[in-house]
mmCIF file with all atom_site columns, C-alpha atoms in Angstrom:
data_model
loop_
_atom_site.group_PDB
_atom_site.id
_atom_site.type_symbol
_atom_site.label_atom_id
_atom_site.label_alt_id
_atom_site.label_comp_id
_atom_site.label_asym_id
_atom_site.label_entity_id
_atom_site.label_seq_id
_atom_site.pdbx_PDB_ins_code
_atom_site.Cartn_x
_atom_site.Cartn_y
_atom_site.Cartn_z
_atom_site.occupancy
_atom_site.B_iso_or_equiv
_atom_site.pdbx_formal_charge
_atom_site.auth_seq_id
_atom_site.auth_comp_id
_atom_site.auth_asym_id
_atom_site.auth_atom_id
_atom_site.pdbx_PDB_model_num
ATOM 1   C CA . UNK A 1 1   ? 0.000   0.000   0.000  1.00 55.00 ? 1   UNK A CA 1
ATOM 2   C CA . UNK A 1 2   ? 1.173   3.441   -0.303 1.00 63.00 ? 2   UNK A CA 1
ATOM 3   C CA . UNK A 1 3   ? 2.209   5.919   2.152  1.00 71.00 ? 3   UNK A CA 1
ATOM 4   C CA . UNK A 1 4   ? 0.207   8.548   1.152  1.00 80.00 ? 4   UNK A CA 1
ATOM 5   C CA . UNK A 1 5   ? -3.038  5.924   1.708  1.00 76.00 ? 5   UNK A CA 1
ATOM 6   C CA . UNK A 1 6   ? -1.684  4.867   5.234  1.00 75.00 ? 6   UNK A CA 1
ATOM 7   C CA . UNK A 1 7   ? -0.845  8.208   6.151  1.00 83.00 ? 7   UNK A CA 1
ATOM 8   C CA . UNK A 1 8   ? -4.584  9.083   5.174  1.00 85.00 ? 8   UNK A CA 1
ATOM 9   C CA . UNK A 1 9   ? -5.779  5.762   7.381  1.00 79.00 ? 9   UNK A CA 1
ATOM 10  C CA . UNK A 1 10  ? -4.046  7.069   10.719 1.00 85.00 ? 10  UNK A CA 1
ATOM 11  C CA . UNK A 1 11  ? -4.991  10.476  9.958  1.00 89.00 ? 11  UNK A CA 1
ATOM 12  C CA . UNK A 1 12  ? -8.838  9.392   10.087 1.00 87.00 ? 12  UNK A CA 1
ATOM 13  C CA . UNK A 1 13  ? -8.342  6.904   12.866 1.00 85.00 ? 13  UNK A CA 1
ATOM 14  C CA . UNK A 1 14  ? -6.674  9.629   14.868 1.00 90.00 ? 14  UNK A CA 1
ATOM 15  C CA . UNK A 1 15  ? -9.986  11.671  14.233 1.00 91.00 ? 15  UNK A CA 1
ATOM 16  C CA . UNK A 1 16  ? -11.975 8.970   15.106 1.00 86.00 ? 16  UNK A CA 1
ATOM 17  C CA . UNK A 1 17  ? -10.037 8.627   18.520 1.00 88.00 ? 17  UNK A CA 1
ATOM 18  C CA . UNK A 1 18  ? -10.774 12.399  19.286 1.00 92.00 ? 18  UNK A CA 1
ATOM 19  C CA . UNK A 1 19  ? -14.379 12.254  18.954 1.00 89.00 ? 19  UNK A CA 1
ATOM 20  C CA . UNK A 1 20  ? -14.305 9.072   20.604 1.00 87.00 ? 20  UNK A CA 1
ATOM 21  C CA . UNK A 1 21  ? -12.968 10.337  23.878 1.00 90.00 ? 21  UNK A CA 1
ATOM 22  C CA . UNK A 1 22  ? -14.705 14.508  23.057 1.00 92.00 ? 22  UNK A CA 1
ATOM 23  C CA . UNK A 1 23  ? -17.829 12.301  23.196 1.00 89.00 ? 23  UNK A CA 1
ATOM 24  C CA . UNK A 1 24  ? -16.861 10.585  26.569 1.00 91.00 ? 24  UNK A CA 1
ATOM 25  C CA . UNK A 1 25  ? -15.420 13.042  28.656 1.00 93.00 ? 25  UNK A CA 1
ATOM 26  C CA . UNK A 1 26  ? -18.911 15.420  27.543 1.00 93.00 ? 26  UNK A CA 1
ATOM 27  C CA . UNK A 1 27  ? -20.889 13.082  28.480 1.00 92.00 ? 27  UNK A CA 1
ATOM 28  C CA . UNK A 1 28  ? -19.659 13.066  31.555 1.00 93.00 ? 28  UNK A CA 1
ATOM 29  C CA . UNK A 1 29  ? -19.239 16.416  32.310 1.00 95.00 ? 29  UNK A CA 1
ATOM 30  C CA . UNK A 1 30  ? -23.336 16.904  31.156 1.00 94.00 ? 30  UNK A CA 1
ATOM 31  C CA . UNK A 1 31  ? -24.010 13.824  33.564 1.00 93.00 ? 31  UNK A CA 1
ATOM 32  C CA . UNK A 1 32  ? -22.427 15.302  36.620 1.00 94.00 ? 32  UNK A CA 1
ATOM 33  C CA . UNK A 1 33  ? -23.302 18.609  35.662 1.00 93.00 ? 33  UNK A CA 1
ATOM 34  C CA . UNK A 1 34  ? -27.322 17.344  35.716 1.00 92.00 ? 34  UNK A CA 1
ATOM 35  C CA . UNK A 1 35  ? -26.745 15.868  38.565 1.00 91.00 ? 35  UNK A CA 1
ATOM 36  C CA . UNK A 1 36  ? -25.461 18.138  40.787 1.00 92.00 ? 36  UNK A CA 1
ATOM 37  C CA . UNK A 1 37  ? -28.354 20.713  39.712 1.00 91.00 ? 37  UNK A CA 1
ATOM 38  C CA . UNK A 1 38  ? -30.998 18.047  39.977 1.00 90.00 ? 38  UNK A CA 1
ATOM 39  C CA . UNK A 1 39  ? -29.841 17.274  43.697 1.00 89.00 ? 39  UNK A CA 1
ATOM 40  C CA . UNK A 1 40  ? -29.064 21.820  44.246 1.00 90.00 ? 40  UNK A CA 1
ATOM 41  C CA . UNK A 1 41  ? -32.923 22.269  42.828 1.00 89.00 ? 41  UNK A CA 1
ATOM 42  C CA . UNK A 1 42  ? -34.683 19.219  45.111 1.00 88.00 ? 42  UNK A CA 1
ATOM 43  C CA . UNK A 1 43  ? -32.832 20.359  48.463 1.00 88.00 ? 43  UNK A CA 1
ATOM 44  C CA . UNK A 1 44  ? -32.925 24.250  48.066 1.00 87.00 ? 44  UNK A CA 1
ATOM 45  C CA . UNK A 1 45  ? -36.064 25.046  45.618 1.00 84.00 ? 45  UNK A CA 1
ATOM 46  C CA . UNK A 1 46  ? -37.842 21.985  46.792 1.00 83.00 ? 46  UNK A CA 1
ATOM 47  C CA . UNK A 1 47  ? -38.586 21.180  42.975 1.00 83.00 ? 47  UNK A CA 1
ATOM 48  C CA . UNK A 1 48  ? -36.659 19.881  39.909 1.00 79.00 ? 48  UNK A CA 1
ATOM 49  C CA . UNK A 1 49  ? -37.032 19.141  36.493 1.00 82.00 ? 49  UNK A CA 1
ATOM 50  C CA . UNK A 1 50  ? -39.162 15.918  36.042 1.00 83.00 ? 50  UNK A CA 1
ATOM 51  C CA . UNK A 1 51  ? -37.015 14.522  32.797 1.00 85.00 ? 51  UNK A CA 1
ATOM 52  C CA . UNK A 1 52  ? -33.501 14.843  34.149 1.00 87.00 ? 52  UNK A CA 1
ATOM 53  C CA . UNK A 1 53  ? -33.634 11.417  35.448 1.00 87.00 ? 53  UNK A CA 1
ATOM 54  C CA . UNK A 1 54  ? -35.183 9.853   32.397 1.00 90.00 ? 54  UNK A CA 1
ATOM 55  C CA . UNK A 1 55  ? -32.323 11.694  30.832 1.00 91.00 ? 55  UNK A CA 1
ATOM 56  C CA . UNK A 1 56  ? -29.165 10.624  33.110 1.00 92.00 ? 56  UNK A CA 1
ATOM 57  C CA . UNK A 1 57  ? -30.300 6.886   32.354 1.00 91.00 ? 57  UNK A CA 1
ATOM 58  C CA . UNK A 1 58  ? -29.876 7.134   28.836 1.00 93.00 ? 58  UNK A CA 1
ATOM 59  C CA . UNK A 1 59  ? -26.625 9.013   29.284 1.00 93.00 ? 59  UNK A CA 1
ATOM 60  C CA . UNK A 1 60  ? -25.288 6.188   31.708 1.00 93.00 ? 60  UNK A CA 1
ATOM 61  C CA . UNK A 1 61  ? -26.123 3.826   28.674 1.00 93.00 ? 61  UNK A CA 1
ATOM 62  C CA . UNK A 1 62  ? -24.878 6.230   26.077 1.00 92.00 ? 62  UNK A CA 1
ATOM 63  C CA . UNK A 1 63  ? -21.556 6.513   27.892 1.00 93.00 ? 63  UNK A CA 1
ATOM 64  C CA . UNK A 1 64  ? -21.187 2.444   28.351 1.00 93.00 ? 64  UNK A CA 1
ATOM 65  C CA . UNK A 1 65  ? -21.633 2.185   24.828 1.00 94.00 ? 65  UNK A CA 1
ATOM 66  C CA . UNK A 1 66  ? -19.563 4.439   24.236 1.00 91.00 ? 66  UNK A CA 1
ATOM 67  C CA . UNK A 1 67  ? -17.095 3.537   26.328 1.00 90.00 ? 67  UNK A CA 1
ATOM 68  C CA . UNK A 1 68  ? -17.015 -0.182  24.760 1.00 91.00 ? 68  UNK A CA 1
ATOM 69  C CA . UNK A 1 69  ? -16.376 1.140   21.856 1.00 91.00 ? 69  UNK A CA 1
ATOM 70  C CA . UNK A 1 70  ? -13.320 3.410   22.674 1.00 89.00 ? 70  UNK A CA 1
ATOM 71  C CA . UNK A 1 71  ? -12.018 -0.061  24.466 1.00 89.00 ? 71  UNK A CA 1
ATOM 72  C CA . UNK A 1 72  ? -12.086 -1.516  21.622 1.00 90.00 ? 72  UNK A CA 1
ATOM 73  C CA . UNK A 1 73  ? -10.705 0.743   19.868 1.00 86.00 ? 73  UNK A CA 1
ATOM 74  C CA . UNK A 1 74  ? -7.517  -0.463  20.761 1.00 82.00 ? 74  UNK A CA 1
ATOM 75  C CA . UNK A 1 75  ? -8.175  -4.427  21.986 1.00 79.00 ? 75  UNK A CA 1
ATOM 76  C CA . UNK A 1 76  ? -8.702  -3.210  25.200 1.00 75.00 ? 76  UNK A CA 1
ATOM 77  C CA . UNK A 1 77  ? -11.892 -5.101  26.487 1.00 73.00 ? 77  UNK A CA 1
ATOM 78  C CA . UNK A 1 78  ? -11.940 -7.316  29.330 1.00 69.00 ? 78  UNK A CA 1
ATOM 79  C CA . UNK A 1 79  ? -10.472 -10.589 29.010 1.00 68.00 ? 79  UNK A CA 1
ATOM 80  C CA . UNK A 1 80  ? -10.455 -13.825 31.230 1.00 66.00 ? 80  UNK A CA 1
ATOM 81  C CA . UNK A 1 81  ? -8.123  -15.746 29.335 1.00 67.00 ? 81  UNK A CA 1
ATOM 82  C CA . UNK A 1 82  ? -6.186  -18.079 31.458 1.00 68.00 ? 82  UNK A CA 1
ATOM 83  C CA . UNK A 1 83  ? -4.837  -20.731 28.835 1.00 68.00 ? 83  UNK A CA 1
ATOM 84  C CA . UNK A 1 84  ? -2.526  -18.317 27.405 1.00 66.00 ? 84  UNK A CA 1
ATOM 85  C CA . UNK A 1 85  ? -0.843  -17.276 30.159 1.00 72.00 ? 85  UNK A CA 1
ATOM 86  C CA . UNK A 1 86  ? 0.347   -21.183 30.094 1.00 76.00 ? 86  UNK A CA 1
ATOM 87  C CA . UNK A 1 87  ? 0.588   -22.579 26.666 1.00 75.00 ? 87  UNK A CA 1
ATOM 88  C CA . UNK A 1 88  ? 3.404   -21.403 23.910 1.00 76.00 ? 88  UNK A CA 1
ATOM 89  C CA . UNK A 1 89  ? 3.319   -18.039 21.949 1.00 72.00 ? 89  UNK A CA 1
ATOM 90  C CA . UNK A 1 90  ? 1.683   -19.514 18.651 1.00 73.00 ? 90  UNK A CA 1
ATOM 91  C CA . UNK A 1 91  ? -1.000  -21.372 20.212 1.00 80.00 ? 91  UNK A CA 1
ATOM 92  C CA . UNK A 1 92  ? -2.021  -18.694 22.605 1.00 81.00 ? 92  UNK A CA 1
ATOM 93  C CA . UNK A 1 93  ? -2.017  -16.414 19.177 1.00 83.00 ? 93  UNK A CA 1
ATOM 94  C CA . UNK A 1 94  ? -4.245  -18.896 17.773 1.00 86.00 ? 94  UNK A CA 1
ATOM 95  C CA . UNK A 1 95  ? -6.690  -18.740 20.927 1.00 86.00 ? 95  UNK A CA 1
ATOM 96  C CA . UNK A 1 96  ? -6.794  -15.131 20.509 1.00 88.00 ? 96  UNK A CA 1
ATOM 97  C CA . UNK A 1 97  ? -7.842  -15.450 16.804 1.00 89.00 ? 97  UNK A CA 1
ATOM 98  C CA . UNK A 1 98  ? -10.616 -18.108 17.936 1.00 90.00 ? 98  UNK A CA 1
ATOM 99  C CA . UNK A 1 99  ? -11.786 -15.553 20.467 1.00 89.00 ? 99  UNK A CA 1
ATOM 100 C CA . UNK A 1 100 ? -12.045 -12.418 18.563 1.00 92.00 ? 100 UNK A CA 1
ATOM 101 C CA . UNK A 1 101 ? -14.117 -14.742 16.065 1.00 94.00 ? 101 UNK A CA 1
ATOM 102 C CA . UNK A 1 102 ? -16.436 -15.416 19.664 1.00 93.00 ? 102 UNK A CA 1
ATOM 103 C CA . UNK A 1 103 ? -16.621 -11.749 19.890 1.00 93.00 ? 103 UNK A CA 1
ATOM 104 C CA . UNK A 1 104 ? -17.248 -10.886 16.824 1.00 96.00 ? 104 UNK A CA 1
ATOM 105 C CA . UNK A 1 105 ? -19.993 -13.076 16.341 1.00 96.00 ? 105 UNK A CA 1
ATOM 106 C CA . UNK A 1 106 ? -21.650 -12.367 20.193 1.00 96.00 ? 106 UNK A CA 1
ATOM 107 C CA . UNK A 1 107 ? -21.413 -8.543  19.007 1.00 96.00 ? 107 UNK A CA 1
ATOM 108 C CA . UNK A 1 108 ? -22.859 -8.927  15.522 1.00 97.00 ? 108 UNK A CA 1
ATOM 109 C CA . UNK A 1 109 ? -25.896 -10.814 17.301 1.00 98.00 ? 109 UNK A CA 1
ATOM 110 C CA . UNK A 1 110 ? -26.281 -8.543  19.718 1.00 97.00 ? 110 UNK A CA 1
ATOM 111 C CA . UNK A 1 111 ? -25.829 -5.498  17.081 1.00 98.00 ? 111 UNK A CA 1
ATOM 112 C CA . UNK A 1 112 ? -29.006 -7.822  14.882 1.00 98.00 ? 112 UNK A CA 1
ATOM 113 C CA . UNK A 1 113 ? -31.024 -8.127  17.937 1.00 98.00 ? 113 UNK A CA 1
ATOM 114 C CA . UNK A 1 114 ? -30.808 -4.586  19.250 1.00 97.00 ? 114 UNK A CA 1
ATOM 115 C CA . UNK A 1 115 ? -31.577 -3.027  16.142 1.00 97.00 ? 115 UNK A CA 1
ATOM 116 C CA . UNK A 1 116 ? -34.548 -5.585  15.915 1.00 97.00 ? 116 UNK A CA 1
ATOM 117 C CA . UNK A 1 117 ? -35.345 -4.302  19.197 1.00 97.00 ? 117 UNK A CA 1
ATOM 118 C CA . UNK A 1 118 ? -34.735 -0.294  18.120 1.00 97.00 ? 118 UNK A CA 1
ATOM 119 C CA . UNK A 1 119 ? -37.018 -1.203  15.066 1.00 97.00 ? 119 UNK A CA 1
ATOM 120 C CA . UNK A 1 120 ? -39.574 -2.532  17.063 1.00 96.00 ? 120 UNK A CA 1
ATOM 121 C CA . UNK A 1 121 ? -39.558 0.632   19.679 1.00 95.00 ? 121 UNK A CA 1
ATOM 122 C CA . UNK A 1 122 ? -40.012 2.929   16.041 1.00 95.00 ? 122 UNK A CA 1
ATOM 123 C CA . UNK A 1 123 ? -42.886 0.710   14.705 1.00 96.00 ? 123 UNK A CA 1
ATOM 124 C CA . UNK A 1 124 ? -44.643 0.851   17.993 1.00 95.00 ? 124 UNK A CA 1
ATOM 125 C CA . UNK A 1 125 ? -43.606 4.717   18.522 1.00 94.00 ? 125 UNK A CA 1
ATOM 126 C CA . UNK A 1 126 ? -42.218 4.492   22.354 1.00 93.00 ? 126 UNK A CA 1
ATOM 127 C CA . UNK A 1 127 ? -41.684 7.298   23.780 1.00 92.00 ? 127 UNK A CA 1
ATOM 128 C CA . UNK A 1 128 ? -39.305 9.250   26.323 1.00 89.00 ? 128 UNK A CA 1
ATOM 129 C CA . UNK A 1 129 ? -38.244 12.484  27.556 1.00 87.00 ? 129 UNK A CA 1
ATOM 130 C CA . UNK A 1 130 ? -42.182 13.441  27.997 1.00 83.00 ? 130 UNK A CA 1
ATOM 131 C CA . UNK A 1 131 ? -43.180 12.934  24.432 1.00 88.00 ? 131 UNK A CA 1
ATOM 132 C CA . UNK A 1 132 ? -40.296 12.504  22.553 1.00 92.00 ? 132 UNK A CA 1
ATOM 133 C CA . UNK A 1 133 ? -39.155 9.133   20.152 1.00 94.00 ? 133 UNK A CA 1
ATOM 134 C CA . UNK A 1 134 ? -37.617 6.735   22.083 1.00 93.00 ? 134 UNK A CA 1
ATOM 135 C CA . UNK A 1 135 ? -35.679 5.423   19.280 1.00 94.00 ? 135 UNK A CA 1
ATOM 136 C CA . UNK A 1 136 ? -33.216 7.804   17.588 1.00 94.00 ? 136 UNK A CA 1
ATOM 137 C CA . UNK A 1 137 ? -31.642 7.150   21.593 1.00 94.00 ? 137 UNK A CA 1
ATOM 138 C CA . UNK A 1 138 ? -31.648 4.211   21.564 1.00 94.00 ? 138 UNK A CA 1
ATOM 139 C CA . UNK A 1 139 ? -29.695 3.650   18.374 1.00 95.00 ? 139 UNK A CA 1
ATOM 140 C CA . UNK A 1 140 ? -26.171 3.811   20.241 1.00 95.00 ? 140 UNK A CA 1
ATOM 141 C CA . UNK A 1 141 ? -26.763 0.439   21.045 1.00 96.00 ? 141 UNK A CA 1
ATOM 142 C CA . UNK A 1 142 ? -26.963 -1.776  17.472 1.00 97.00 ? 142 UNK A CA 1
ATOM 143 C CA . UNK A 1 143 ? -24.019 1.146   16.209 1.00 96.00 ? 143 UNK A CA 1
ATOM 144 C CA . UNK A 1 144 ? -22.008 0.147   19.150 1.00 96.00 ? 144 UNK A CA 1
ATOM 145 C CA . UNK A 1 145 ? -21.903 -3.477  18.968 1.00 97.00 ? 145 UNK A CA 1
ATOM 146 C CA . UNK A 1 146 ? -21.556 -3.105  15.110 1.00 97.00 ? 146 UNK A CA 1
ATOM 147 C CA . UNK A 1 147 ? -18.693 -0.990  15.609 1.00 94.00 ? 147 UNK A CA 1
ATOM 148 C CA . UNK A 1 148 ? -16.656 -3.479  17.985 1.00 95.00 ? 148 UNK A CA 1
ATOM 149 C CA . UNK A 1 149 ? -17.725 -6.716  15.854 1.00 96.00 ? 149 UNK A CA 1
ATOM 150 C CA . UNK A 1 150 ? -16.096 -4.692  12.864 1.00 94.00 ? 150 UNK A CA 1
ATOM 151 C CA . UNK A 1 151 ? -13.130 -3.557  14.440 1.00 93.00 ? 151 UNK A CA 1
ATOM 152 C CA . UNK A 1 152 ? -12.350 -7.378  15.927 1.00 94.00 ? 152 UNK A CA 1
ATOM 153 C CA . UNK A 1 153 ? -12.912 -8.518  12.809 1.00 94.00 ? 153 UNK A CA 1
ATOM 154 C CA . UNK A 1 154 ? -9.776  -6.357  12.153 1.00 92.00 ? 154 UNK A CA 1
ATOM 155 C CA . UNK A 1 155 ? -8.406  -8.076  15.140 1.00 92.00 ? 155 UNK A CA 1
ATOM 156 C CA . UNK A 1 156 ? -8.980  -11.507 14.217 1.00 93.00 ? 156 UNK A CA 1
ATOM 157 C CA . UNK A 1 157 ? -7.340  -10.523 10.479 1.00 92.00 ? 157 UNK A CA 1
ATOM 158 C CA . UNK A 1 158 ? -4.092  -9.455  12.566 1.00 90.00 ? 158 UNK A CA 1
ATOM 159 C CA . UNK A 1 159 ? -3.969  -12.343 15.394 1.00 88.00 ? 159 UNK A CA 1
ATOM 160 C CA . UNK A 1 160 ? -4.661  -14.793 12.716 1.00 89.00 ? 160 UNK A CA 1
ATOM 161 C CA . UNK A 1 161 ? -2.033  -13.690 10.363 1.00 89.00 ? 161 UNK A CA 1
ATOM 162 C CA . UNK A 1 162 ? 0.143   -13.076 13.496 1.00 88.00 ? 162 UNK A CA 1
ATOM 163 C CA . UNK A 1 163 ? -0.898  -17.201 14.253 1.00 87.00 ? 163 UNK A CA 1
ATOM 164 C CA . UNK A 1 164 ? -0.072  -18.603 10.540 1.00 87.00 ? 164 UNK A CA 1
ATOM 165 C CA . UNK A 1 165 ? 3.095   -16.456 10.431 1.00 86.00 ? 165 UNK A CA 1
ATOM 166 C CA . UNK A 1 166 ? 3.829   -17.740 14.155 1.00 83.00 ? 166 UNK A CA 1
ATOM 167 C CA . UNK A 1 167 ? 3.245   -22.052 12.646 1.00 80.00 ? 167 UNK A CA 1
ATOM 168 C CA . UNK A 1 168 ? 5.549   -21.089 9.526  1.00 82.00 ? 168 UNK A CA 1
ATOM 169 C CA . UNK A 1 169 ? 8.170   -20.504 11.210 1.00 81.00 ? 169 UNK A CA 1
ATOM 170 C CA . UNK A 1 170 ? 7.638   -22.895 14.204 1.00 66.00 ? 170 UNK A CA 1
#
């Protein structure tokens, strides 16, 4: 490939990376920000506003997704892998291929499901937020699992080339 395409590659996934974590660390900031006024308006005005909890649930589930997603941005999800912590260097490559091809396909499913599930919550017009379509929210989820089954099936491409390359030479 050329350099001029890779340079164009990192450039984007650099990008990517800084809206990744913008998106996080807002998030965040909104959360805590709505909290703290919810909990300043019910102890000193004796009111508040009636959606703001409505609203910080879907921003805890907005920033999980979102935070899967920037962990596996770089292979950084949870693992329990205890085999290859005792087996060789090319076979424990090899069990890493076989699981990012486990998480690839419990992501896709979950990615099918949820958007059958998003679909369903359009068709039968849900609502939140007093009044508004619970859907277009509720979209993070199928993106987000779509996103990490795509990006370990780059994984798998790499630990499975890193596995064959690994056998060659064994």
């Amino acid at each position: 490939m050329s350099s001029s395409f890779l340079d164009i590659v990192q450039r984007l996934r650099r990008i990517c990376t800084i809206c990744e974590d913008t998106l996080l660390s807002l998030m965040v900031i909104s959360m805590v920000g709505l909290g703290a006024l919810q909990i300043i308006q019910r102890n000193f005005f004796g009111t508040g506003f009636i959606w703001t909890d409505e609203l910080l649930r879907l921003m805890v589930l907005w920033i999980a997704m979102a935070g899967a997603v920037a962990a596996s941005r770089d292979d950084r999800h949870i693992v329990i892998d205890l085999v290859s912590r005792f087996v060789k260097e090319r076979y424990a490559l090899s069990i890493r291929a076989i699981l990012d091809l486990f998480t690839i396909s419990v992501c896709a499913l979950l990615a099918w499901h949820t958007a059958r599930f998003v679909y369903g919550e359009w068709e039968y017009q849900a609502t939140l937020l007093d009044g508004l379509p619970a859907w277009p929210f509720e979209l993070v989820i199928p993106l987000a699992f779509a996103i990490i089954s795509y990006r370990y099936t780059l994984f798998f491409f790499v630990h499975a080339r890193q596995a064959i390359d690994m056998w060659r030479t064994a």
